[in-house]
Amino acid sequence: MYHLDQTEIAGLKEKILSLKRKKNYFIIAHNYVDTEVQEIADYVGDSLQMALKAAESAAEKVLVASIKIMGESAKLLNPDKKVFMAHPYADCRLANLNNVEELKELKRKYPQAEVVCYVNSAIELRAESTVTCTSANCVKIVQAIPEEKQIIFIPDSNIGKWVEYQTGRKLVMLNSNCYVHHQISLDEAKQVKVQYPDFSLLVHPECGLEVCKLADEVLSTSQMIDYASKHDRVILGTETGLYDQLLKRYPQKSLVPLSSRMICEDMKLINLKLVAQALAEEQYEVNLEGKMAEKSLNSLKRMWEILG
Ligand code: SF4
């Protein structure tokens, strides 16, 4: 079990900041990693926000304190920078539940369909899609596709069901979802609501449809951060890293995690020792195959075109 005392944490943070300055790095961390890792990052946010912030920086190198798919997004949007991972194999389990062959099979079955791919997907899947979406814009992206078009939606069928519910469209999906959010049952969510009757229940659309219907708001992580900045009593239905972050930011507010079991094990593999080691040794560089990067970027550009 990874455990550091306060002196070790302070020593590692000092080492990281010194290496970062010396080697001209921009460090990005996801909302779900441990708060001590978030504290040494130049930017903390969701997958695409992190990649875009790195692109705005003048630093020559980017260190991704997060999982593999987010390193791929960072490289996609920072092709001229060197992008390194803090961990060699930590990745999103949802992102790898569907493989390219399954998607190609669906595309053969529905040759006219548009493929909408959630950004938390392996880059190979994003390259095979027509448009990428995020949890914040999934409804808007689907609504922008003409009614007569069939839509294949991958990989998270919980987000897909939420989009179906919101839009009245029927989507072609595979049965895959995020284990962190999918584990929350309707009964469990109801119990927490009863326990905190005057709190707003926010849930991520990766939760099951019945839990989403019960919630006061269904939001992405960045939308939850915004909501919590304006409200004092909030139940956070997403990975506990976001709860830890907001608790530090707003100690005066009443914040509650929907469940302390909502832990993404791969996100929690990232720690200060690995960040320091990655900056010192630069072992895990992200490189993308040219054609695949081009196709994935086109899918992202289509998303931005739709959003205007
Ligand atoms: S919480 Fe779920 S969707 Fe998010 S990174 Fe972890 S496994 Fe992937």
Tab-separated table of C-alpha atoms and ligand atoms in Angstrom:
chain	number	residue	atom	x	y	z
A	1	MET	CA	0.000	0.000	0.000
A	2	TYR	CA	1.349	3.416	-0.995
A	3	HIS	CA	1.803	5.675	2.012
A	4	LEU	CA	4.046	8.688	2.534
A	5	ASP	CA	4.483	10.788	5.658
A	6	GLN	CA	4.305	14.598	5.528
A	7	THR	CA	8.106	15.012	5.325
A	8	GLU	CA	8.327	12.617	2.358
A	9	ILE	CA	5.436	14.390	0.637
A	10	ALA	CA	7.089	17.798	1.111
A	11	GLY	CA	10.431	16.427	-0.170
A	12	LEU	CA	8.838	14.912	-3.273
A	13	LYS	CA	6.875	18.071	-4.035
A	14	GLU	CA	10.076	20.126	-3.839
A	15	LYS	CA	11.888	17.697	-6.123
A	16	ILE	CA	8.994	17.731	-8.634
A	17	LEU	CA	8.808	21.525	-8.755
A	18	SER	CA	12.567	21.814	-9.209
A	19	LEU	CA	12.657	19.214	-12.054
A	20	LYS	CA	9.608	20.788	-13.666
A	21	ARG	CA	11.286	24.201	-13.792
A	22	LYS	CA	14.670	22.856	-14.877
A	23	LYS	CA	13.244	20.707	-17.703
A	24	ASN	CA	10.494	23.106	-18.785
A	25	TYR	CA	7.485	20.860	-18.131
A	26	PHE	CA	3.773	21.599	-17.868
A	27	ILE	CA	2.112	19.071	-15.555
A	28	ILE	CA	-1.537	18.189	-16.061
A	29	ALA	CA	-3.590	16.104	-13.626
A	30	HIS	CA	-7.125	14.771	-13.763
A	31	ASN	CA	-9.844	15.606	-11.213
A	32	TYR	CA	-9.868	11.960	-10.075
A	33	VAL	CA	-6.197	11.544	-9.052
A	34	ASP	CA	-5.148	11.949	-5.392
A	35	THR	CA	-5.224	15.554	-4.170
A	36	GLU	CA	-1.500	15.551	-3.298
A	37	VAL	CA	-0.824	14.880	-7.001
A	38	GLN	CA	-3.368	17.531	-8.034
A	39	GLU	CA	-1.485	20.031	-5.828
A	40	ILE	CA	1.746	19.847	-7.859
A	41	ALA	CA	0.005	20.140	-11.238
A	42	ASP	CA	-0.016	23.290	-13.357
A	43	TYR	CA	-3.570	22.445	-14.333
A	44	VAL	CA	-6.217	20.084	-12.956
A	45	GLY	CA	-9.309	19.333	-15.002
A	46	ASP	CA	-11.058	16.818	-17.203
A	47	SER	CA	-9.575	14.965	-20.124
A	48	LEU	CA	-9.899	17.552	-22.891
A	49	GLN	CA	-9.469	20.614	-20.685
A	50	MET	CA	-6.084	19.253	-19.562
A	51	ALA	CA	-4.914	18.682	-23.126
A	52	LEU	CA	-6.073	22.137	-24.249
A	53	LYS	CA	-4.390	23.893	-21.311
A	54	ALA	CA	-1.120	22.120	-22.097
A	55	ALA	CA	-1.408	23.394	-25.676
A	56	GLU	CA	-1.707	26.973	-24.405
A	57	SER	CA	1.461	26.689	-22.313
A	58	ALA	CA	4.911	27.701	-23.548
A	59	ALA	CA	6.481	24.584	-21.983
A	60	GLU	CA	8.234	22.181	-24.362
A	61	LYS	CA	7.228	19.053	-22.475
A	62	VAL	CA	4.006	17.822	-20.898
A	63	LEU	CA	3.724	15.331	-18.052
A	64	VAL	CA	0.339	13.625	-17.795
A	65	ALA	CA	-0.505	12.681	-14.187
A	66	SER	CA	-3.437	10.594	-15.297
A	67	ILE	CA	-4.346	7.583	-17.389
A	68	LYS	CA	-3.293	6.421	-20.869
A	69	ILE	CA	-6.261	7.677	-22.889
A	70	MET	CA	-5.735	11.154	-21.459
A	71	GLY	CA	-2.074	11.017	-22.467
A	72	GLU	CA	-3.258	10.188	-25.976
A	73	SER	CA	-5.580	13.206	-25.984
A	74	ALA	CA	-2.727	15.386	-24.715
A	75	LYS	CA	-0.444	14.210	-27.534
A	76	LEU	CA	-3.225	14.624	-30.091
A	77	LEU	CA	-3.580	18.294	-29.169
A	78	ASN	CA	0.143	18.870	-28.549
A	79	PRO	CA	1.807	17.198	-31.541
A	80	ASP	CA	4.909	19.404	-31.364
A	81	LYS	CA	5.538	18.873	-27.673
A	82	LYS	CA	7.020	15.824	-26.023
A	83	VAL	CA	4.305	14.205	-23.900
A	84	PHE	CA	5.179	11.765	-21.109
A	85	MET	CA	3.074	9.638	-18.777
A	86	ALA	CA	3.644	9.370	-15.018
A	87	HIS	CA	2.508	5.731	-15.042
A	88	PRO	CA	3.295	3.140	-17.736
A	89	TYR	CA	-0.053	1.336	-17.930
A	90	ALA	CA	-2.755	3.009	-15.777
A	91	ASP	CA	-5.757	3.338	-18.069
A	92	CYS	CA	-9.522	3.730	-18.181
A	93	ARG	CA	-11.202	0.323	-17.990
A	94	LEU	CA	-14.243	1.629	-19.843
A	95	ALA	CA	-12.046	2.880	-22.700
A	96	ASN	CA	-10.914	-0.628	-23.482
A	97	LEU	CA	-14.147	-2.576	-23.053
A	98	ASN	CA	-15.040	-2.334	-26.756
A	99	ASN	CA	-12.480	-3.198	-29.374
A	100	VAL	CA	-12.120	-1.885	-32.900
A	101	GLU	CA	-13.324	-5.158	-34.451
A	102	GLU	CA	-16.628	-4.933	-32.541
A	103	LEU	CA	-17.079	-1.366	-33.748
A	104	LYS	CA	-16.222	-2.288	-37.342
A	105	GLU	CA	-18.793	-5.083	-37.143
A	106	LEU	CA	-21.450	-2.563	-36.031
A	107	LYS	CA	-20.412	-0.228	-38.848
A	108	ARG	CA	-20.862	-3.067	-41.362
A	109	LYS	CA	-24.304	-3.789	-39.920
A	110	TYR	CA	-25.335	-0.099	-39.983
A	111	PRO	CA	-23.347	1.308	-42.919
A	112	GLN	CA	-25.178	4.665	-42.946
A	113	ALA	CA	-24.781	5.293	-39.216
A	114	GLU	CA	-22.811	8.120	-37.653
A	115	VAL	CA	-20.514	6.909	-34.874
A	116	VAL	CA	-20.528	9.076	-31.742
A	117	CYS	CA	-17.651	8.136	-29.458
A	118	TYR	CA	-17.304	9.267	-25.847
A	119	VAL	CA	-13.892	10.831	-25.283
A	120	ASN	CA	-13.030	8.223	-22.619
A	121	SER	CA	-12.217	5.674	-25.311
A	122	ALA	CA	-9.116	4.044	-26.705
A	123	ILE	CA	-7.701	6.197	-29.497
A	124	GLU	CA	-8.300	3.369	-31.998
A	125	LEU	CA	-12.052	3.661	-31.352
A	126	ARG	CA	-12.034	7.437	-31.634
A	127	ALA	CA	-10.247	7.094	-34.981
A	128	GLU	CA	-13.121	4.906	-36.230
A	129	SER	CA	-15.802	7.391	-35.155
A	130	THR	CA	-17.364	10.332	-36.970
A	131	VAL	CA	-17.628	12.571	-33.939
A	132	THR	CA	-16.253	12.607	-30.399
A	133	CYS	CA	-18.384	13.772	-27.459
A	134	THR	CA	-17.833	14.496	-23.775
A	135	SER	CA	-20.140	13.899	-20.823
A	136	ALA	CA	-20.936	17.630	-20.893
A	137	ASN	CA	-21.963	17.803	-24.557
A	138	CYS	CA	-23.175	14.265	-25.446
A	139	VAL	CA	-26.846	15.320	-25.647
A	140	LYS	CA	-26.063	18.338	-27.820
A	141	ILE	CA	-23.876	16.305	-30.196
A	142	VAL	CA	-26.570	13.660	-30.733
A	143	GLN	CA	-29.250	16.335	-31.193
A	144	ALA	CA	-27.130	17.896	-33.954
A	145	ILE	CA	-27.226	14.726	-36.046
A	146	PRO	CA	-30.184	14.648	-38.490
A	147	GLU	CA	-33.203	12.643	-37.240
A	148	GLU	CA	-33.117	10.214	-40.173
A	149	LYS	CA	-29.517	9.159	-39.435
A	150	GLN	CA	-28.858	6.090	-37.344
A	151	ILE	CA	-26.344	6.619	-34.536
A	152	ILE	CA	-23.885	4.145	-33.072
A	153	PHE	CA	-22.919	5.365	-29.594
A	154	ILE	CA	-19.827	3.905	-27.871
A	155	PRO	CA	-18.532	2.854	-25.391
A	156	ASP	CA	-20.597	3.860	-22.330
A	157	SER	CA	-24.143	2.543	-22.615
A	158	ASN	CA	-25.202	4.414	-19.451
A	159	ILE	CA	-24.339	7.729	-21.086
A	160	GLY	CA	-26.041	6.410	-24.215
A	161	LYS	CA	-29.237	5.630	-22.287
A	162	TRP	CA	-29.182	9.090	-20.696
A	163	VAL	CA	-28.840	10.614	-24.184
A	164	GLU	CA	-31.742	8.454	-25.433
A	165	TYR	CA	-33.854	9.628	-22.494
A	166	GLN	CA	-32.979	13.286	-23.122
A	167	THR	CA	-33.359	13.270	-26.892
A	168	GLY	CA	-35.984	10.596	-27.616
A	169	ARG	CA	-33.547	9.102	-30.160
A	170	LYS	CA	-32.771	5.390	-30.372
A	171	LEU	CA	-29.050	4.647	-30.325
A	172	VAL	CA	-27.183	1.510	-31.352
A	173	MET	CA	-24.976	0.573	-28.386
A	174	LEU	CA	-22.829	-2.160	-26.935
A	175	ASN	CA	-23.409	-3.165	-23.353
A	176	SER	CA	-20.422	-1.586	-21.613
A	177	ASN	CA	-20.088	0.916	-18.808
A	178	CYS	CA	-17.790	2.415	-16.187
A	179	TYR	CA	-17.552	0.136	-13.136
A	180	VAL	CA	-16.972	3.116	-10.812
A	181	HIS	CA	-20.292	4.804	-11.648
A	182	HIS	CA	-22.354	1.793	-12.695
A	183	GLN	CA	-22.065	0.154	-9.243
A	184	ILE	CA	-24.389	2.751	-7.651
A	185	SER	CA	-27.848	1.275	-7.278
A	186	LEU	CA	-31.079	3.243	-7.229
A	187	ASP	CA	-31.707	2.136	-3.616
A	188	GLU	CA	-28.310	3.385	-2.507
A	189	ALA	CA	-28.870	6.760	-4.185
A	190	LYS	CA	-32.366	7.023	-2.638
A	191	GLN	CA	-30.958	6.305	0.837
A	192	VAL	CA	-28.375	9.080	0.532
A	193	LYS	CA	-31.094	11.479	-0.647
A	194	VAL	CA	-33.234	10.591	2.385
A	195	GLN	CA	-30.231	11.085	4.661
A	196	TYR	CA	-29.488	14.539	3.193
A	197	PRO	CA	-32.929	15.866	2.196
A	198	ASP	CA	-31.924	19.485	1.587
A	199	PHE	CA	-28.802	18.658	-0.453
A	200	SER	CA	-28.645	18.639	-4.271
A	201	LEU	CA	-27.756	15.243	-5.686
A	202	LEU	CA	-25.385	15.612	-8.648
A	203	VAL	CA	-24.527	12.517	-10.649
A	204	HIS	CA	-22.303	11.846	-13.617
A	205	PRO	CA	-24.123	10.393	-16.666
A	206	GLU	CA	-21.902	7.288	-16.402
A	207	CYS	CA	-24.282	6.305	-13.540
A	208	GLY	CA	-27.269	4.124	-14.418
A	209	LEU	CA	-30.345	5.736	-15.983
A	210	GLU	CA	-32.577	5.268	-12.914
A	211	VAL	CA	-29.969	6.981	-10.710
A	212	CYS	CA	-29.699	9.808	-13.248
A	213	LYS	CA	-33.481	10.231	-13.266
A	214	LEU	CA	-33.482	10.475	-9.454
A	215	ALA	CA	-30.703	13.091	-9.374
A	216	ASP	CA	-31.292	16.829	-9.189
A	217	GLU	CA	-28.639	17.392	-11.856
A	218	VAL	CA	-26.773	15.124	-14.279
A	219	LEU	CA	-23.408	16.785	-14.883
A	220	SER	CA	-19.855	16.293	-16.102
A	221	THR	CA	-17.038	16.769	-13.570
A	222	SER	CA	-16.330	20.338	-14.699
A	223	GLN	CA	-20.052	21.169	-14.485
A	224	MET	CA	-20.075	19.700	-10.945
A	225	ILE	CA	-17.157	21.952	-9.970
A	226	ASP	CA	-19.053	24.949	-11.281
A	227	TYR	CA	-22.260	23.886	-9.495
A	228	ALA	CA	-20.428	23.374	-6.174
A	229	SER	CA	-18.925	26.866	-6.428
A	230	LYS	CA	-22.474	28.312	-6.311
A	231	HIS	CA	-24.223	25.961	-3.847
A	232	ASP	CA	-23.513	25.015	-0.231
A	233	ARG	CA	-25.089	21.570	0.201
A	234	VAL	CA	-24.132	19.072	-2.458
A	235	ILE	CA	-23.931	15.283	-2.847
A	236	LEU	CA	-21.270	14.384	-5.422
A	237	GLY	CA	-22.085	11.317	-7.500
A	238	THR	CA	-18.769	10.729	-9.185
A	239	GLU	CA	-15.259	9.483	-8.429
A	240	THR	CA	-14.139	10.516	-4.922
A	241	GLY	CA	-11.096	12.463	-6.192
A	242	LEU	CA	-13.467	15.258	-7.173
A	243	TYR	CA	-15.030	15.256	-3.691
A	244	ASP	CA	-11.522	15.432	-2.112
A	245	GLN	CA	-10.600	18.339	-4.389
A	246	LEU	CA	-13.774	20.318	-3.642
A	247	LEU	CA	-13.561	19.650	0.099
A	248	LYS	CA	-10.102	21.269	0.124
A	249	ARG	CA	-11.310	24.173	-1.978
A	250	TYR	CA	-14.513	24.820	0.006
A	251	PRO	CA	-13.950	23.653	3.617
A	252	GLN	CA	-16.910	25.789	4.755
A	253	LYS	CA	-19.415	23.988	2.481
A	254	SER	CA	-21.352	20.805	3.237
A	255	LEU	CA	-20.228	18.306	0.622
A	256	VAL	CA	-20.935	14.571	0.690
A	257	PRO	CA	-19.764	11.805	-1.632
A	258	LEU	CA	-22.622	9.701	-3.005
A	259	SER	CA	-20.516	6.669	-2.119
A	260	SER	CA	-16.979	6.236	-0.783
A	261	ARG	CA	-16.785	3.152	-3.058
A	262	MET	CA	-16.647	5.343	-6.163
A	263	ILE	CA	-12.914	4.917	-6.611
A	264	CYS	CA	-11.230	4.569	-9.993
A	265	GLU	CA	-8.392	2.196	-9.181
A	266	ASP	CA	-6.274	3.165	-12.180
A	267	MET	CA	-6.471	6.898	-11.394
A	268	LYS	CA	-5.283	6.073	-7.874
A	269	LEU	CA	-2.150	4.385	-9.270
A	270	ILE	CA	-0.700	7.837	-9.955
A	271	ASN	CA	1.382	9.088	-7.023
A	272	LEU	CA	4.052	11.671	-6.212
A	273	LYS	CA	6.907	9.155	-6.344
A	274	LEU	CA	5.954	8.196	-9.899
A	275	VAL	CA	5.588	11.829	-10.940
A	276	ALA	CA	9.071	12.629	-9.603
A	277	GLN	CA	10.512	9.526	-11.269
A	278	ALA	CA	8.814	10.326	-14.582
A	279	LEU	CA	10.268	13.840	-14.611
A	280	ALA	CA	13.728	12.523	-13.778
A	281	GLU	CA	13.827	9.565	-16.172
A	282	GLU	CA	11.355	10.495	-18.953
A	283	GLN	CA	10.638	6.819	-19.763
A	284	TYR	CA	7.027	6.748	-20.863
A	285	GLU	CA	6.741	8.981	-23.890
A	286	VAL	CA	3.404	9.033	-25.786
A	287	ASN	CA	3.685	8.566	-29.543
A	288	LEU	CA	0.697	8.212	-31.846
A	289	GLU	CA	0.593	6.518	-35.222
A	290	GLY	CA	0.088	9.242	-37.864
A	291	LYS	CA	-3.051	8.036	-39.646
A	292	MET	CA	-4.803	7.115	-36.419
A	293	ALA	CA	-3.947	10.499	-34.874
A	294	GLU	CA	-5.288	12.301	-37.950
A	295	LYS	CA	-8.587	10.376	-37.898
A	296	SER	CA	-9.039	10.860	-34.135
A	297	LEU	CA	-8.348	14.565	-34.479
A	298	ASN	CA	-10.933	14.820	-37.269
A	299	SER	CA	-13.504	13.248	-34.947
A	300	LEU	CA	-12.670	15.856	-32.290
A	301	LYS	CA	-12.793	18.697	-34.827
A	302	ARG	CA	-16.278	17.579	-35.869
A	303	MET	CA	-17.329	17.919	-32.212
A	304	TRP	CA	-15.996	21.489	-32.078
A	305	GLU	CA	-17.693	22.317	-35.408
A	306	ILE	CA	-21.042	21.159	-33.999
A	307	LEU	CA	-20.537	23.113	-30.785
A	308	GLY	CA	-19.603	26.209	-32.835
B	1	SF4	S1	-13.929	6.559	-13.529
B	1	SF4	FE1	-14.630	5.107	-15.119
B	1	SF4	S2	-14.682	6.279	-17.045
B	1	SF4	FE2	-13.463	7.465	-15.528
B	1	SF4	S3	-11.350	6.855	-15.918
B	1	SF4	FE3	-12.100	5.496	-14.290
B	1	SF4	S4	-12.897	3.681	-15.366
B	1	SF4	FE4	-12.658	5.304	-16.907
